[in-house]
Coordinates of N, CA and C in Angstrom, one line a residue:
M1391 N 28.4 18.3 1.3 CA 27.2 18.7 0.7 C 26.6 19.9 1.5
E1392 N 26.0 20.8 0.7 CA 25.5 22.0 1.3 C 24.3 21.7 2.2
K1393 N 24.1 22.5 3.2 CA 23.0 22.3 4.1 C 21.6 22.3 3.5
D1394 N 21.4 23.3 2.6 CA 20.1 23.5 2.0 C 19.8 22.7 0.8
K1395 N 20.9 22.0 0.3 CA 20.7 21.2 -1.0 C 20.1 19.9 -0.7
V1396 N 19.0 19.6 -1.4 CA 18.3 18.3 -1.3 C 18.3 17.6 -2.6
V1397 N 18.8 16.4 -2.6 CA 18.8 15.6 -3.8 C 17.6 14.6 -3.9
N1398 N 17.0 14.6 -5.0 CA 15.8 13.7 -5.1 C 16.3 12.3 -5.4
I1399 N 16.2 11.5 -4.4 CA 16.6 10.1 -4.5 C 15.4 9.2 -4.6
Q1400 N 14.3 9.8 -4.6 CA 13.0 9.0 -4.5 C 12.9 8.0 -5.7
P1401 N 13.1 8.3 -7.0 CA 13.0 7.3 -8.0 C 14.0 6.1 -7.8
L1402 N 15.2 6.4 -7.4 CA 16.2 5.4 -7.2 C 15.8 4.5 -6.0
M1403 N 15.4 5.2 -4.9 CA 15.0 4.4 -3.7 C 13.8 3.5 -4.0
N1404 N 12.8 4.0 -4.8 CA 11.6 3.2 -5.1 C 12.0 1.9 -5.8
S1405 N 12.9 2.0 -6.8 CA 13.2 0.8 -7.5 C 14.1 -0.1 -6.6
Q1406 N 15.0 0.4 -5.8 CA 15.8 -0.4 -4.9 C 14.9 -1.1 -3.9
V1407 N 14.0 -0.3 -3.3 CA 13.1 -0.9 -2.3 C 12.2 -1.9 -2.9
E1408 N 11.7 -1.7 -4.1 CA 10.9 -2.6 -4.7 C 11.6 -4.0 -4.9
N1409 N 12.8 -3.9 -5.4 CA 13.6 -5.1 -5.6 C 13.9 -5.8 -4.3
Q1410 N 14.3 -5.0 -3.3 CA 14.6 -5.6 -2.0 C 13.3 -6.3 -1.4
F1411 N 12.2 -5.6 -1.5 CA 11.0 -6.0 -1.0 C 10.6 -7.4 -1.6
T1412 N 10.7 -7.4 -3.0 CA 10.4 -8.6 -3.7 C 11.3 -9.8 -3.3
Q1413 N 12.6 -9.5 -3.2 CA 13.5 -10.5 -2.8 C 13.2 -11.1 -1.4
Q1414 N 12.9 -10.2 -0.5 CA 12.6 -10.7 0.9 C 11.3 -11.5 0.9
I1415 N 10.3 -11.1 0.1 CA 9.1 -11.8 0.1 C 9.4 -13.2 -0.5
Q1416 N 10.2 -13.3 -1.5 CA 10.6 -14.6 -2.1 C 11.3 -15.5 -1.1
E1417 N 12.2 -14.9 -0.3 CA 12.8 -15.6 0.8 C 11.8 -16.2 1.8
D1418 N 10.9 -15.4 2.2 CA 9.8 -15.9 3.1 C 9.1 -17.1 2.5
F1419 N 8.8 -17.0 1.2 CA 8.0 -18.0 0.6 C 8.8 -19.3 0.4
T1420 N 10.1 -19.2 0.0 CA 10.9 -20.4 -0.2 C 11.3 -21.0 1.1
Q1421 N 11.5 -20.2 2.1 CA 11.8 -20.8 3.4 C 10.6 -21.1 4.2
K1422 N 9.4 -20.9 3.7 CA 8.2 -21.1 4.4 C 8.2 -20.5 5.8
N1423 N 8.7 -19.3 5.9 CA 8.9 -18.6 7.1 C 7.5 -18.2 7.7
P1424 N 7.1 -18.8 8.8 CA 5.8 -18.6 9.4 C 5.6 -17.2 10.0
D1425 N 6.6 -16.6 10.4 CA 6.4 -15.2 11.0 C 6.7 -14.1 10.0
H1426 N 7.1 -14.4 8.8 CA 7.2 -13.4 7.7 C 8.1 -12.3 8.2
S1427 N 9.2 -12.6 8.9 CA 10.1 -11.5 9.4 C 10.7 -10.7 8.3
A1428 N 11.1 -11.3 7.2 CA 11.7 -10.5 6.1 C 10.6 -9.6 5.5
L1429 N 9.4 -10.1 5.4 CA 8.3 -9.2 4.8 C 8.1 -8.0 5.8
L1430 N 8.0 -8.3 7.1 CA 7.7 -7.2 8.0 C 8.9 -6.2 8.0
H1431 N 10.1 -6.7 7.9 CA 11.2 -5.8 7.8 C 11.1 -4.9 6.6
S1432 N 10.7 -5.5 5.5 CA 10.5 -4.7 4.2 C 9.4 -3.7 4.4
L1433 N 8.4 -4.0 5.1 CA 7.3 -3.1 5.3 C 7.7 -1.9 6.1
E1434 N 8.6 -2.2 7.1 CA 9.1 -1.1 8.0 C 10.0 -0.2 7.1
T1435 N 10.8 -0.8 6.2 CA 11.7 0.0 5.4 C 10.8 0.9 4.5
V1436 N 9.8 0.4 3.9 CA 8.9 1.1 3.0 C 8.3 2.3 3.8
E1437 N 7.9 2.0 5.1 CA 7.3 3.1 5.9 C 8.3 4.2 6.1
V1438 N 9.5 3.9 6.4 CA 10.6 4.9 6.6 C 10.8 5.7 5.3
L1439 N 10.8 5.0 4.2 CA 11.0 5.7 2.9 C 9.8 6.6 2.6
D1440 N 8.6 6.2 3.0 CA 7.4 7.1 2.8 C 7.6 8.4 3.6
V1441 N 8.0 8.2 4.9 CA 8.3 9.4 5.7 C 9.3 10.3 5.1
L1442 N 10.4 9.7 4.6 CA 11.5 10.5 3.9 C 10.9 11.2 2.7
S1443 N 10.1 10.5 1.9 CA 9.5 11.1 0.7 C 8.6 12.2 1.1
D1444 N 7.8 12.1 2.2 CA 6.9 13.2 2.6 C 7.8 14.4 3.0
Y1445 N 8.9 14.1 3.7 CA 9.8 15.2 4.1 C 10.3 15.9 2.9
Y1446 N 10.8 15.2 1.9 CA 11.4 15.7 0.7 C 10.3 16.6 0.0
T1447 N 9.1 16.1 -0.2 CA 8.1 16.8 -0.8 C 7.7 18.1 -0.1
A1448 N 7.6 18.0 1.2 CA 7.3 19.3 2.0 C 8.5 20.3 1.9
H1449 N 9.7 19.8 1.9 CA 10.9 20.7 1.7 C 10.9 21.4 0.4
E1450 N 10.5 20.6 -0.7 CA 10.5 21.2 -2.0 C 9.4 22.2 -2.1
K1451 N 8.2 22.0 -1.5 CA 7.1 22.9 -1.6 C 7.5 24.2 -0.8
Q1452 N 8.2 24.1 0.3 CA 8.7 25.3 1.0 C 9.7 26.1 0.2
K1453 N 10.6 25.4 -0.5 CA 11.6 26.0 -1.3 C 11.1 26.7 -2.5
H1454 N 10.1 26.1 -3.1 CA 9.6 26.7 -4.4 C 8.1 26.9 -4.3
P1455 N 7.6 27.7 -3.4 CA 6.1 27.8 -3.2 C 5.4 28.4 -4.4
K1456 N 6.0 29.3 -5.2 CA 5.4 29.9 -6.3 C 5.3 29.0 -7.6
K1457 N 6.0 27.9 -7.6 CA 5.9 27.0 -8.8 C 4.6 26.3 -8.8
E1458 N 3.9 26.2 -7.7 CA 2.6 25.4 -7.7 C 1.5 26.4 -8.1
T1459 N 1.3 26.5 -9.4 CA 0.2 27.4 -9.9 C -1.0 26.5 -10.3
A1460 N -0.8 25.3 -10.6 CA -1.9 24.4 -11.0 C -2.7 24.0 -9.7
P1461 N -4.0 23.8 -9.9 CA -4.8 23.3 -8.7 C -4.2 22.0 -8.2
S1462 N -4.4 21.8 -6.9 CA -3.8 20.6 -6.3 C -4.5 19.4 -6.8
N1463 N -3.8 18.3 -7.0 CA -4.3 17.1 -7.5 C -4.8 16.3 -6.3
K1464 N -6.1 15.9 -6.3 CA -6.7 15.2 -5.2 C -6.1 13.8 -5.0
N1465 N -5.4 13.3 -6.0 CA -4.8 11.9 -5.8 C -3.5 12.0 -5.0
N1466 N -3.0 13.2 -4.7 CA -1.8 13.3 -4.0 C -2.0 13.1 -2.5
G1467 N -3.2 13.1 -2.0 CA -3.5 12.9 -0.6 C -3.0 14.1 0.2
E1468 N -3.6 15.2 0.0 CA -3.1 16.5 0.7 C -3.2 16.4 2.2
H1469 N -4.2 15.7 2.7 CA -4.4 15.6 4.2 C -3.4 14.6 4.7
K1470 N -2.7 15.0 5.8 CA -1.7 14.1 6.4 C -2.4 12.8 6.9
E1471 N -3.7 13.0 7.4 CA -4.4 11.8 7.9 C -4.6 10.7 6.8
I1472 N -4.8 11.2 5.5 CA -4.9 10.2 4.4 C -3.6 9.5 4.2
K1473 N -2.5 10.2 4.2 CA -1.2 9.6 4.1 C -0.9 8.6 5.2
Q1474 N -1.3 9.0 6.4 CA -1.1 8.1 7.6 C -2.0 6.8 7.4
A1475 N -3.2 7.0 7.0 CA -4.2 5.9 6.8 C -3.6 5.0 5.7
I1476 N -3.1 5.5 4.6 CA -2.6 4.7 3.5 C -1.4 3.9 4.0
R1477 N -0.5 4.5 4.8 CA 0.6 3.8 5.4 C 0.2 2.6 6.3
Y1478 N -0.8 2.9 7.1 CA -1.4 1.9 8.0 C -2.0 0.8 7.2
I1479 N -2.7 1.1 6.2 CA -3.3 0.0 5.4 C -2.2 -0.9 4.7
K1480 N -1.2 -0.2 4.2 CA -0.1 -1.0 3.6 C 0.6 -1.9 4.6
K1481 N 0.8 -1.3 5.8 CA 1.5 -2.1 6.8 C 0.7 -3.3 7.3
N1482 N -0.7 -3.1 7.3 CA -1.6 -4.1 7.8 C -2.4 -4.9 6.7
I1483 N -1.8 -4.9 5.5 CA -2.5 -5.5 4.4 C -2.8 -6.9 4.6
H1484 N -2.1 -7.6 5.4 CA -2.1 -9.0 5.7 C -3.3 -9.4 6.6
R1485 N -4.1 -8.5 7.0 CA -5.2 -8.9 7.9 C -6.5 -8.0 7.5
S1486 N -7.6 -8.3 8.1 CA -8.8 -7.6 7.9 C -8.6 -6.2 8.5
I1487 N -9.0 -5.2 7.8 CA -8.9 -3.8 8.2 C -10.2 -3.1 8.2
T1488 N -10.6 -2.4 9.3 CA -11.9 -1.7 9.3 C -11.7 -0.2 9.3
L1489 N -12.7 0.5 8.8 CA -12.7 1.9 8.8 C -12.6 2.5 10.2
E1490 N -13.3 1.9 11.1 CA -13.2 2.4 12.5 C -11.8 2.3 13.1
E1491 N -11.1 1.2 12.8 CA -9.8 0.9 13.3 C -8.8 2.0 12.7
V1492 N -8.9 2.2 11.4 CA -8.0 3.2 10.8 C -8.3 4.6 11.2
A1493 N -9.6 4.9 11.4 CA -10.1 6.2 11.9 C -9.5 6.5 13.3
N1494 N -9.5 5.5 14.1 CA -8.9 5.6 15.5 C -7.5 5.9 15.4
Y1495 N -6.8 5.2 14.5 CA -5.3 5.3 14.3 C -4.9 6.7 13.9
V1496 N -5.8 7.4 13.1 CA -5.4 8.7 12.6 C -6.2 9.8 13.4
Y1497 N -6.9 9.4 14.4 CA -7.6 10.3 15.3 C -8.7 11.1 14.6
L1498 N -9.5 10.4 13.7 CA -10.6 11.1 13.1 C -11.9 10.2 13.3
S1499 N -13.0 10.8 13.1 CA -14.2 10.0 13.2 C -14.3 9.1 11.9
P1500 N -14.9 7.9 12.0 CA -15.0 7.1 10.8 C -15.8 7.8 9.7
F1501 N -16.8 8.6 10.0 CA -17.5 9.3 9.0 C -16.6 10.3 8.3
Y1502 N -15.8 11.1 9.0 CA -15.0 12.1 8.4 C -13.8 11.4 7.6
L1503 N -13.3 10.4 8.1 CA -12.2 9.7 7.3 C -12.8 9.1 6.0
S1504 N -14.0 8.6 6.1 CA -14.7 8.0 4.9 C -14.9 9.1 3.9
K1505 N -15.3 10.3 4.3 CA -15.5 11.5 3.5 C -14.2 11.9 2.9
L1506 N -13.1 12.0 3.7 CA -11.8 12.4 3.1 C -11.3 11.4 2.1
F1507 N -11.5 10.1 2.3 CA -11.1 9.1 1.3 C -11.8 9.4 0.0
K1508 N -13.1 9.6 0.0 CA -13.8 9.8 -1.2 C -13.4 11.1 -1.9
N1509 N -13.2 12.2 -1.1 CA -12.8 13.4 -1.7 C -11.4 13.4 -2.2
E1510 N -10.4 12.8 -1.5 CA -9.0 12.9 -1.9 C -8.7 11.9 -2.9
L1511 N -9.2 10.6 -2.8 CA -8.8 9.5 -3.6 C -9.8 9.1 -4.6
N1512 N -11.0 9.7 -4.6 CA -12.1 9.4 -5.5 C -12.5 7.9 -5.4
I1513 N -12.4 7.3 -4.2 CA -12.7 5.9 -4.0 C -13.1 5.8 -2.5
N1514 N -14.1 4.9 -2.3 CA -14.5 4.8 -0.9 C -13.5 3.9 -0.1
F1515 N -13.5 3.9 1.2 CA -12.5 3.3 2.0 C -12.4 1.8 1.7
I1516 N -13.5 1.1 1.8 CA -13.4 -0.4 1.6 C -13.0 -0.8 0.2
N1517 N -13.4 0.0 -0.8 CA -12.9 -0.3 -2.1 C -11.4 -0.1 -2.3
Y1518 N -10.9 1.0 -1.6 CA -9.5 1.2 -1.6 C -8.7 0.1 -1.0
V1519 N -9.2 -0.4 0.2 CA -8.5 -1.4 0.9 C -8.5 -2.7 0.0
N1520 N -9.7 -3.0 -0.5 CA -9.8 -4.2 -1.4 C -8.9 -4.1 -2.6
E1521 N -8.8 -2.9 -3.2 CA -8.0 -2.7 -4.4 C -6.5 -3.0 -4.0
Q1522 N -6.1 -2.5 -2.9 CA -4.7 -2.7 -2.4 C -4.4 -4.2 -2.2
K1523 N -5.4 -4.8 -1.5 CA -5.3 -6.3 -1.3 C -5.2 -7.1 -2.6
M1524 N -6.0 -6.7 -3.6 CA -6.0 -7.4 -4.8 C -4.7 -7.2 -5.6
L1525 N -4.1 -6.0 -5.5 CA -2.8 -5.8 -6.2 C -1.8 -6.6 -5.5
Y1526 N -1.8 -6.7 -4.2 CA -0.9 -7.6 -3.5 C -1.1 -9.1 -3.9
A1527 N -2.4 -9.5 -3.9 CA -2.7 -10.8 -4.3 C -2.2 -11.2 -5.7
K1528 N -2.4 -10.3 -6.6 CA -2.0 -10.5 -8.0 C -0.5 -10.7 -8.0
E1529 N 0.3 -9.9 -7.2 CA 1.7 -10.1 -7.1 C 2.1 -11.5 -6.6
Q1530 N 1.3 -11.9 -5.6 CA 1.6 -13.2 -5.0 C 1.3 -14.4 -5.9
L1531 N 0.2 -14.2 -6.7 CA -0.1 -15.2 -7.7 C 1.0 -15.3 -8.7
E1532 N 1.6 -14.2 -9.1 CA 2.7 -14.2 -10.0 C 4.0 -14.9 -9.5
K1533 N 4.3 -14.6 -8.2 CA 5.6 -14.9 -7.7 C 5.7 -16.1 -6.8
S1534 N 4.6 -16.6 -6.4 CA 4.6 -17.8 -5.5 C 3.8 -18.9 -6.0
D1535 N 3.9 -20.0 -5.4 CA 3.1 -21.2 -5.8 C 2.1 -21.5 -4.7
W1536 N 1.8 -20.5 -3.8 CA 0.9 -20.7 -2.8 C -0.5 -20.9 -3.3
A1537 N -1.3 -21.7 -2.6 CA -2.7 -21.9 -3.1 C -3.5 -20.7 -2.9
V1538 N -4.6 -20.5 -3.7 CA -5.4 -19.4 -3.6 C -6.0 -19.1 -2.2
H1539 N -6.4 -20.2 -1.6 CA -7.0 -20.1 -0.2 C -5.9 -19.6 0.8
T1540 N -4.6 -19.9 0.6 CA -3.6 -19.5 1.5 C -3.3 -18.0 1.3
I1541 N -3.3 -17.5 0.0 CA -3.2 -16.1 -0.3 C -4.3 -15.3 0.3
A1542 N -5.5 -15.9 0.2 CA -6.7 -15.2 0.7 C -6.6 -15.1 2.3
K1543 N -6.2 -16.1 2.9 CA -6.0 -16.1 4.4 C -4.9 -15.1 4.8
N1544 N -3.8 -15.1 4.0 CA -2.7 -14.2 4.3 C -3.1 -12.7 4.1
L1545 N -4.2 -12.4 3.4 CA -4.7 -11.1 3.2 C -5.9 -10.7 4.1
G1546 N -6.2 -11.6 5.1 CA -7.2 -11.3 6.1 C -8.6 -11.7 5.6
F1547 N -8.7 -12.5 4.5 CA -10.1 -12.9 4.1 C -10.4 -14.2 4.9
S1548 N -11.6 -14.2 5.5 CA -12.0 -15.4 6.2 C -12.5 -16.5 5.3
R1549 N -13.0 -16.1 4.1 CA -13.5 -17.1 3.1 C -12.8 -16.9 1.8
A1550 N -12.2 -17.9 1.2 CA -11.6 -17.9 -0.1 C -12.6 -17.5 -1.2
S1551 N -13.8 -17.9 -1.0 CA -14.8 -17.6 -2.0 C -15.1 -16.1 -2.2
Y1552 N -15.1 -15.4 -1.0 CA -15.2 -13.9 -1.1 C -14.0 -13.3 -1.7
F1553 N -12.8 -13.8 -1.3 CA -11.6 -13.3 -1.9 C -11.6 -13.4 -3.5
C1554 N -12.1 -14.6 -3.9 CA -12.2 -14.8 -5.4 C -13.2 -13.9 -6.0
K1555 N -14.3 -13.6 -5.3 CA -15.3 -12.7 -5.8 C -14.7 -11.3 -6.0
V1556 N -14.0 -10.8 -5.0 CA -13.4 -9.5 -5.0 C -12.3 -9.4 -6.1
F1557 N -11.5 -10.5 -6.2 CA -10.5 -10.5 -7.2 C -11.1 -10.4 -8.6
K1558 N -12.1 -11.2 -8.8 CA -12.8 -11.2 -10.2 C -13.4 -9.9 -10.5
K1559 N -14.0 -9.2 -9.5 CA -14.5 -7.9 -9.7 C -13.4 -6.9 -10.1
Q1560 N -12.3 -7.0 -9.5 CA -11.2 -6.1 -9.8 C -10.5 -6.4 -11.2
F1561 N -10.3 -7.7 -11.5 CA -9.5 -8.0 -12.7 C -10.3 -8.8 -13.8
D1562 N -11.6 -9.0 -13.6 CA -12.4 -9.7 -14.6 C -12.0 -11.1 -14.8
M1563 N -11.3 -11.7 -13.9 CA -11.0 -13.1 -13.9 C -10.7 -13.6 -12.5
T1564 N -10.9 -14.9 -12.3 CA -10.6 -15.5 -11.0 C -9.1 -15.6 -10.7
P1565 N -8.7 -15.7 -9.5 CA -7.3 -15.9 -9.2 C -6.7 -17.1 -10.0
K1566 N -7.4 -18.2 -10.1 CA -6.9 -19.3 -10.8 C -6.7 -19.0 -12.3
E1567 N -7.7 -18.4 -12.9 CA -7.6 -18.0 -14.3 C -6.4 -17.0 -14.5
Y1568 N -6.2 -16.1 -13.5 CA -5.1 -15.2 -13.7 C -3.8 -16.0 -13.6
R1569 N -3.6 -16.9 -12.7 CA -2.4 -17.6 -12.6 C -2.2 -18.5 -13.8
D1570 N -3.3 -19.1 -14.3 CA -3.2 -19.9 -15.5 C -2.8 -19.1 -16.7
S1571 N -3.2 -17.8 -16.8 CA -2.8 -16.9 -17.9 C -1.4 -16.6 -17.9
L1572 N -0.7 -16.8 -16.8 CA 0.8 -16.5 -16.7 C 1.6 -17.6 -17.3
K1573 N 1.1 -18.7 -17.5 CA 1.9 -19.9 -18.0 C 2.1 -19.9 -19.4

């Protein structure tokens, strides 16, 4: 293979990782694995793939700088701190996450990180975190038989009632109603 030639394996990797990730989550659920080692291994794999994807994207931008004539899309997360914050949130989705904690992780003030989130992603920090948690919760409701309060606890919610409120706000139905709609 030529030194400068880069092959875009991102779509292939995404589907393979998604399948592997889902399979490992299922293993954790069926084996009632308390330390979720398969899940944590999958999250580490996803993090590595995110880094590779960032490298590929940066390499392509360097290779073809004149092709970018359209204004940059704010949903792409142009700031590296936003990408780091998103990775951190994904990696720690299973617990309560604060703006201050993530700001410290990416070496920004909470105010500035909050402003970046709003400008780059058109959503405030806490709503983004809750949106990601609800997408994960929806997946767990589809693929597991865990009780709603267990899923809430696994996502860092101290009260199942608040989890249900956030879920209903996101999807216009309670977690139980969602699970029942799948039958």
